Each structure stands twice: as structure tokens, then as C-alpha cells.
CSV table of C-alpha atoms in Angstrom, one decimal:
chain,number,residue,atom,x,y,z
M,1013,UNK,CA,144.0,23.8,136.3
M,1014,UNK,CA,141.8,25.3,138.9
M,1015,UNK,CA,140.9,28.8,140.0
M,1016,UNK,CA,143.0,30.8,142.5
M,1017,UNK,CA,141.2,33.6,144.3
M,1018,UNK,CA,143.3,35.6,146.6
M,1019,UNK,CA,142.8,38.4,149.1
M,1020,UNK,CA,142.7,41.1,146.4
M,1021,UNK,CA,140.3,42.3,143.8
M,1022,UNK,CA,141.4,43.7,140.5
M,1023,UNK,CA,141.4,47.2,142.0
M,1024,UNK,CA,144.0,46.4,144.6
M,1025,UNK,CA,147.4,45.1,143.4
M,1026,UNK,CA,150.0,43.6,145.8
M,1027,UNK,CA,152.9,45.9,146.6
M,1028,UNK,CA,156.0,44.4,144.9
M,1029,UNK,CA,158.2,46.4,147.3
M,1030,UNK,CA,156.5,45.3,150.5
M,1031,UNK,CA,158.6,43.7,153.2
M,1032,UNK,CA,156.6,40.5,153.5
M,1033,UNK,CA,156.2,38.9,157.0
M,1034,UNK,CA,155.1,35.3,156.8
M,1035,UNK,CA,153.3,34.2,160.0
M,1036,UNK,CA,155.2,31.6,162.0
M,1037,UNK,CA,152.6,28.9,161.5
M,1038,UNK,CA,153.3,28.9,157.7
M,1039,UNK,CA,156.3,27.8,155.7
M,1040,UNK,CA,158.3,30.7,154.4
M,1041,UNK,CA,158.3,29.7,150.8
M,1042,UNK,CA,157.3,31.4,147.5
M,1043,UNK,CA,153.7,30.4,147.7
M,1044,UNK,CA,153.3,31.7,151.3
M,1045,UNK,CA,155.1,35.0,150.4
M,1046,UNK,CA,152.9,35.5,147.4
M,1047,UNK,CA,149.7,35.1,149.4
M,1048,UNK,CA,150.9,37.2,152.4
M,1049,UNK,CA,152.0,40.0,150.0
M,1050,UNK,CA,148.3,40.0,148.9
M,1051,UNK,CA,147.1,40.0,152.5
M,1052,UNK,CA,149.4,42.9,153.4
M,1053,UNK,CA,148.2,44.9,150.5
M,1054,UNK,CA,144.6,44.2,151.5
M,1055,UNK,CA,145.3,45.3,155.0
M,1056,UNK,CA,146.9,48.5,153.6
M,1057,UNK,CA,143.7,49.2,151.5
M,1058,UNK,CA,141.5,48.6,154.6
M,1059,UNK,CA,143.7,51.0,156.7
M,1060,UNK,CA,143.3,53.7,154.1
M,1061,UNK,CA,139.5,53.1,154.2
M,1062,UNK,CA,139.4,53.4,158.0
M,1063,UNK,CA,141.5,56.6,157.7
M,1064,UNK,CA,138.9,58.1,155.4
M,1065,UNK,CA,136.1,57.4,158.0
M,1066,UNK,CA,138.1,58.9,160.8
M,1067,UNK,CA,139.0,62.0,158.6
M,1068,UNK,CA,135.3,62.4,157.8
M,1069,UNK,CA,134.4,62.4,161.5
M,1070,UNK,CA,137.0,65.0,162.2
M,1071,UNK,CA,135.8,67.2,159.3
M,1072,UNK,CA,132.2,66.9,160.3
M,1073,UNK,CA,132.9,67.8,164.0
M,1074,UNK,CA,131.7,64.4,165.2
M,1075,UNK,CA,134.9,62.8,166.2
M,1076,UNK,CA,134.8,63.7,169.9
M,1077,UNK,CA,131.3,62.3,170.3
M,1078,UNK,CA,131.7,59.2,168.2
M,1079,UNK,CA,132.7,55.7,169.4
M,1080,UNK,CA,134.6,53.9,166.7
M,1081,UNK,CA,135.0,50.2,167.1
M,1082,UNK,CA,137.0,48.0,164.8
M,1083,UNK,CA,136.9,44.2,165.1
M,1084,UNK,CA,136.9,41.0,163.0
M,1085,UNK,CA,135.0,37.8,163.3
M,1086,UNK,CA,137.8,35.2,162.9
M,1087,UNK,CA,141.6,34.8,162.3
M,1088,UNK,CA,143.4,35.1,159.0
M,1089,UNK,CA,141.9,33.2,156.0
M,1090,UNK,CA,145.0,31.0,155.8
M,1091,UNK,CA,145.8,27.3,156.3
M,1092,UNK,CA,145.8,26.4,160.0
M,1093,UNK,CA,144.1,29.7,160.9
M,1094,UNK,CA,140.5,30.5,159.9
M,1095,UNK,CA,138.3,27.5,160.3
M,1096,UNK,CA,140.4,26.2,163.2
M,1097,UNK,CA,140.6,26.7,167.0
M,1098,UNK,CA,144.3,27.4,167.0
M,1099,UNK,CA,145.3,30.8,168.2
M,1100,UNK,CA,145.8,31.8,164.5
M,1101,UNK,CA,142.1,31.2,163.9
M,1102,UNK,CA,140.8,32.5,167.2
M,1103,UNK,CA,142.7,35.8,167.4
M,1104,UNK,CA,140.7,38.8,166.2
M,1105,UNK,CA,141.3,42.6,166.0
M,1106,UNK,CA,139.6,44.7,168.6
M,1107,UNK,CA,140.4,48.5,168.6
M,1108,UNK,CA,138.2,51.2,170.1
M,1109,UNK,CA,138.3,55.0,170.1
M,1110,UNK,CA,135.9,57.3,172.0
M,1111,UNK,CA,137.4,60.6,173.0
M,1112,UNK,CA,134.4,61.5,175.1
M,1113,UNK,CA,135.0,58.4,177.2
M,1114,UNK,CA,138.8,58.9,177.3
M,1115,UNK,CA,139.5,56.1,174.8
M,1116,UNK,CA,142.1,57.9,172.8
M,1117,UNK,CA,144.9,55.4,172.4
M,1118,UNK,CA,147.9,54.1,174.3
M,1119,UNK,CA,146.1,51.6,176.5
M,1120,UNK,CA,146.3,47.9,175.7
M,1121,UNK,CA,144.5,45.1,177.5
M,1122,UNK,CA,146.8,42.1,178.0
M,1123,UNK,CA,144.5,39.7,179.7
M,1124,UNK,CA,142.2,37.2,178.0
M,1125,UNK,CA,139.5,39.1,176.1
M,1126,UNK,CA,136.7,37.8,174.0
M,1127,UNK,CA,134.4,39.4,171.4
M,1128,UNK,CA,131.5,38.5,173.7
M,1129,UNK,CA,132.9,41.3,175.9
M,1130,UNK,CA,132.0,43.9,173.3
M,1131,UNK,CA,128.3,44.3,174.0
M,1132,UNK,CA,128.7,44.4,177.9
M,1133,UNK,CA,131.4,47.0,177.4
M,1134,UNK,CA,129.3,49.2,175.1
M,1135,UNK,CA,126.3,49.0,177.5
M,1136,UNK,CA,128.6,50.0,180.4
M,1137,UNK,CA,130.0,52.9,178.4
M,1138,UNK,CA,126.4,54.1,177.8
M,1139,UNK,CA,125.5,53.7,181.5
M,1140,UNK,CA,123.1,50.9,180.8
M,1141,UNK,CA,122.7,47.8,182.8
M,1142,UNK,CA,123.5,44.6,181.0
M,1143,UNK,CA,120.9,41.8,181.1
M,1144,UNK,CA,121.7,39.1,183.7
M,1145,UNK,CA,122.0,36.4,181.1
M,1146,UNK,CA,124.2,38.4,178.7
M,1147,UNK,CA,127.5,36.5,178.2
M,1148,UNK,CA,130.8,38.3,178.5
M,1149,UNK,CA,132.0,41.1,180.8
M,1150,UNK,CA,132.5,44.8,180.6
M,1151,UNK,CA,136.2,45.8,179.9
M,1152,UNK,CA,135.5,49.0,181.9
M,1153,UNK,CA,134.5,47.3,185.1
M,1154,UNK,CA,137.2,46.3,187.6
M,1155,UNK,CA,137.4,42.5,187.8
M,1156,UNK,CA,140.0,39.8,188.2
M,1157,UNK,CA,141.6,38.5,184.9
M,1158,UNK,CA,139.5,35.9,183.2
M,1159,UNK,CA,141.0,32.4,183.7
M,1160,UNK,CA,139.4,30.7,180.7
M,1161,UNK,CA,138.3,31.4,177.2
M,1162,UNK,CA,136.1,29.1,175.2
M,1163,UNK,CA,135.8,28.6,171.5
M,1164,UNK,CA,133.6,26.6,169.1
M,1165,UNK,CA,133.4,25.6,165.5
M,1166,UNK,CA,130.7,23.5,164.0
M,1167,UNK,CA,130.0,24.4,160.4
M,1168,UNK,CA,131.5,26.5,157.7
M,1169,UNK,CA,131.4,24.9,154.3
M,1170,UNK,CA,131.7,21.6,155.9
M,1171,UNK,CA,130.9,19.8,159.2
M,1172,UNK,CA,133.8,20.1,161.6
M,1173,UNK,CA,132.5,20.2,165.2
M,1174,UNK,CA,135.2,21.1,167.6
M,1175,UNK,CA,135.4,23.0,170.9
M,1176,UNK,CA,138.3,24.4,173.0
M,1177,UNK,CA,139.2,26.0,176.3
M,1178,UNK,CA,142.2,28.3,176.6
M,1179,UNK,CA,144.0,29.6,179.6
M,1180,UNK,CA,147.0,32.0,179.6
M,1181,UNK,CA,149.3,29.0,179.2
M,1182,UNK,CA,147.3,26.0,177.9
M,1183,UNK,CA,144.7,25.1,175.4
M,1184,UNK,CA,142.6,22.0,175.0
M,1185,UNK,CA,140.9,21.3,171.6
M,1186,UNK,CA,138.4,18.6,171.3
M,1187,UNK,CA,137.6,17.3,167.8
M,1188,UNK,CA,134.2,15.6,167.8
M,1189,UNK,CA,134.1,14.7,164.1
M,1190,UNK,CA,136.2,15.4,161.1
M,1191,UNK,CA,135.4,16.3,157.5
M,1192,UNK,CA,138.0,14.4,155.4
M,1193,UNK,CA,138.4,17.2,152.8
M,1194,UNK,CA,140.9,19.8,151.8
M,1195,UNK,CA,138.6,22.4,153.4
M,1196,UNK,CA,140.1,21.7,156.8
M,1197,UNK,CA,143.1,23.7,155.7
M,1198,UNK,CA,141.1,26.9,155.2
M,1199,UNK,CA,142.5,29.6,153.0
M,1200,UNK,CA,141.2,32.6,151.1
M,1201,UNK,CA,142.1,30.8,147.9
M,1202,UNK,CA,140.3,27.8,146.4
M,1203,UNK,CA,143.8,26.4,145.7
M,1204,UNK,CA,146.0,27.2,148.7
M,1205,UNK,CA,149.4,28.7,147.9
M,1206,UNK,CA,150.7,28.9,151.5
M,1207,UNK,CA,151.6,25.7,153.4
M,1208,UNK,CA,151.3,25.1,157.2
M,1209,UNK,CA,154.6,24.7,159.1
M,1210,UNK,CA,153.1,21.8,161.1
M,1211,UNK,CA,152.3,18.5,159.4
M,1212,UNK,CA,148.7,18.5,158.1
M,1213,UNK,CA,146.1,17.0,160.3
M,1214,UNK,CA,143.5,16.8,157.6
M,1215,UNK,CA,143.5,13.0,157.4
M,1216,UNK,CA,144.4,12.0,161.0
M,1217,UNK,CA,143.2,14.6,163.4
M,1218,UNK,CA,143.4,13.4,167.1
M,1219,UNK,CA,140.3,13.5,169.2
M,1220,UNK,CA,142.2,15.7,171.8
M,1221,UNK,CA,144.8,18.3,171.3
M,1222,UNK,CA,146.6,19.8,174.3
M,1223,UNK,CA,149.2,22.6,173.8
M,1224,UNK,CA,151.5,24.5,176.2
M,1225,UNK,CA,151.2,28.0,174.6
M,1226,UNK,CA,154.2,29.3,176.5
M,1227,UNK,CA,156.7,26.6,175.3
M,1228,UNK,CA,154.9,26.0,172.0
M,1229,UNK,CA,153.0,29.1,170.8
M,1230,UNK,CA,152.6,27.7,167.3
M,1231,UNK,CA,150.6,24.7,168.7
M,1232,UNK,CA,152.7,22.0,167.1
M,1233,UNK,CA,153.5,19.6,169.9
M,1234,UNK,CA,150.3,17.8,171.1
M,1235,UNK,CA,150.6,16.9,174.8
M,1236,UNK,CA,147.3,15.1,175.1
M,1237,UNK,CA,149.0,11.7,175.5
M,1238,UNK,CA,151.8,13.0,177.7
M,1239,UNK,CA,151.4,11.6,181.2
M,1240,UNK,CA,153.2,14.6,182.8
M,1241,UNK,CA,150.3,16.8,181.6
M,1242,UNK,CA,147.4,14.5,182.6
M,1243,UNK,CA,146.4,16.8,185.4
M,1244,UNK,CA,146.2,19.8,183.1
M,1245,UNK,CA,144.2,17.7,180.6
M,1246,UNK,CA,141.8,16.7,183.3
M,1247,UNK,CA,141.3,20.3,184.6
M,1248,UNK,CA,140.7,21.7,181.1
M,1249,UNK,CA,138.4,18.7,180.2
M,1250,UNK,CA,136.2,19.5,183.2
M,1251,UNK,CA,136.2,23.2,182.5
M,1252,UNK,CA,135.2,22.6,178.9
M,1253,UNK,CA,132.4,20.2,179.8
M,1254,UNK,CA,131.1,22.6,182.4
M,1255,UNK,CA,130.9,25.4,179.8
M,1256,UNK,CA,129.3,23.2,177.2
M,1257,UNK,CA,126.6,22.2,179.8
M,1258,UNK,CA,126.1,25.9,180.8
M,1259,UNK,CA,125.4,27.0,177.3
M,1260,UNK,CA,123.4,23.9,176.4
M,1261,UNK,CA,125.8,23.0,173.6
M,1262,UNK,CA,123.8,20.8,171.1
M,1263,UNK,CA,126.8,18.5,170.6
M,1264,UNK,CA,126.0,17.1,174.1
M,1265,UNK,CA,122.9,15.6,172.5
M,1266,UNK,CA,124.6,14.2,169.4
M,1267,UNK,CA,125.7,15.4,165.9
M,1268,UNK,CA,124.3,18.7,164.7
M,1269,UNK,CA,122.3,18.6,161.5
M,1270,UNK,CA,123.5,21.0,158.9
M,1271,UNK,CA,121.3,23.9,157.7
M,1272,UNK,CA,121.2,22.2,154.3
M,1273,UNK,CA,119.8,19.0,155.9
M,1274,UNK,CA,117.2,21.0,157.8
M,1275,UNK,CA,116.1,23.0,154.8
M,1276,UNK,CA,115.9,19.8,152.6
M,1277,UNK,CA,113.9,17.9,155.2
M,1278,UNK,CA,111.5,20.8,155.5
M,1279,UNK,CA,110.9,20.7,151.7
M,1280,UNK,CA,110.5,17.0,151.7
M,1281,UNK,CA,108.0,17.1,154.6
M,1282,UNK,CA,106.0,19.8,152.8
M,1283,UNK,CA,105.8,17.6,149.8
């Protein structure tokens, strides 16, 4: 009756005594608790591995002169997280330590930060000038807080083109097309055990999703059709379109062909 593949390999068992914390966007039920217990055990295993790296740097005398950067490429591999543009899918880890630069802990950046800021920050730390066309900004340079963040998703195992713009308070998600498959509820398992708190949008995803992240941090109440938020929707729509134009987003010219399509076409044309 199917294969379940969780967060753990055979060498990392879940901790039966762990105090499981189910994310607020999931139902707190036995399936979610089982999957989150595995996730927390995997995080513990990773923490030990990072600790071994840091200990080795100390033992080798390189810790003071080494910049250690820890980050991730997407949110948790859970339903309504990875593979979406909700905050649970966009939020990533970003931790840095560099004693020589004074990066030794205790300082947290609260403003909107993106992974595109990593390269400009590293160049700045090295005293190198960033190319003029490099996206992002150095987190070391004094600058006013960023007003907008942008996110995109086009392909994973399926075609699901969506774009978003996020401010401190609001987020607009635009769904350009929708793959009518279970894959839209991404999870680390082939057969999800955890269940989203919000009703599934797999079969009826709206073209526009607008959320007030202050009043609704779990992004459940879509305000796109709320007349009281028309001005917010219009502002964010214009910002998102401007960004798409500035980066020459291929969606502006039509649907994006999948890598499989392009590879297959190339083989047919060679034939």
C-alpha cells in the first residue's frame, strides 16, 4: 500500500522522548506528530554534524580565521511548505560566524532578508566590489530596510508556475497555472502523514492570493476578493509586475517549457 519515506535514514531513529512541536500550519494529529518527530531527530543529527565541523576548526586553530555560513534552499519539506510560496516554504535558515569580522553571535537581523543577499555580503566582507548587476544587497552596508521581497516557483517534479511579492505585513501570490496532482502538497514522504491546517487548494487554487501576515500569519484567509484591500492588491500587483519585467521573467512571454520537453525535442530534432 505504497512507500513511506520520511526525514530519516536507517542510521537515525526518531527520539521517542522528544517534545514534538507541530508547526502551526499543520494539524496536530498522530500523523503530523510522527513526521515532525522524524524531522526533529534529523535536525538534531545535523546539529551534531555542524558541531563536529566547528570543533575541528577549533582544534586545528582555524576557527578565528574561518567564515562559517549555514543556510538552506527552501522551507520544510512538509505539506503547505516546500514547493509553495507561503512563508513556511520561503523561510530558510541563515546563520553566519566569522570571529575575525566580529561575527560571533548575539546579533539578529529582523528586517526582510533574502538568500540573494549572501553573495553581496560575502564580497563586502572580503573588501571586494560587487558587480553592478548583482542582485541583492550587503547586510554589512548601512541601508534602509527592504520594502519588498520577491519569490518564484516554476518547476519541481511538476509545472506549478507562481510568483509572489511580500512586504512586512502583506503578501500577494499569483498562480499562473496549476498541476492537478497530489504533488502540490509537498512532503518529504511519498505518502504524506501530516495534514495542512488550511483546506487543501490542490484542486481549486485561486489565481490571486492576498494575505495580511500580521492578522493571519498562517496565510489562511485570502483577501484577494476583499474590496477593503483593493488598494493593497493593486500596489502589490504593480510591484510584482515591475519586478518580473526587471528580471525578464519568462512567464511574461508565455508558459515555460519543462526541461524534459526541451531535452526530448532536442533528441527528436537530432533524429
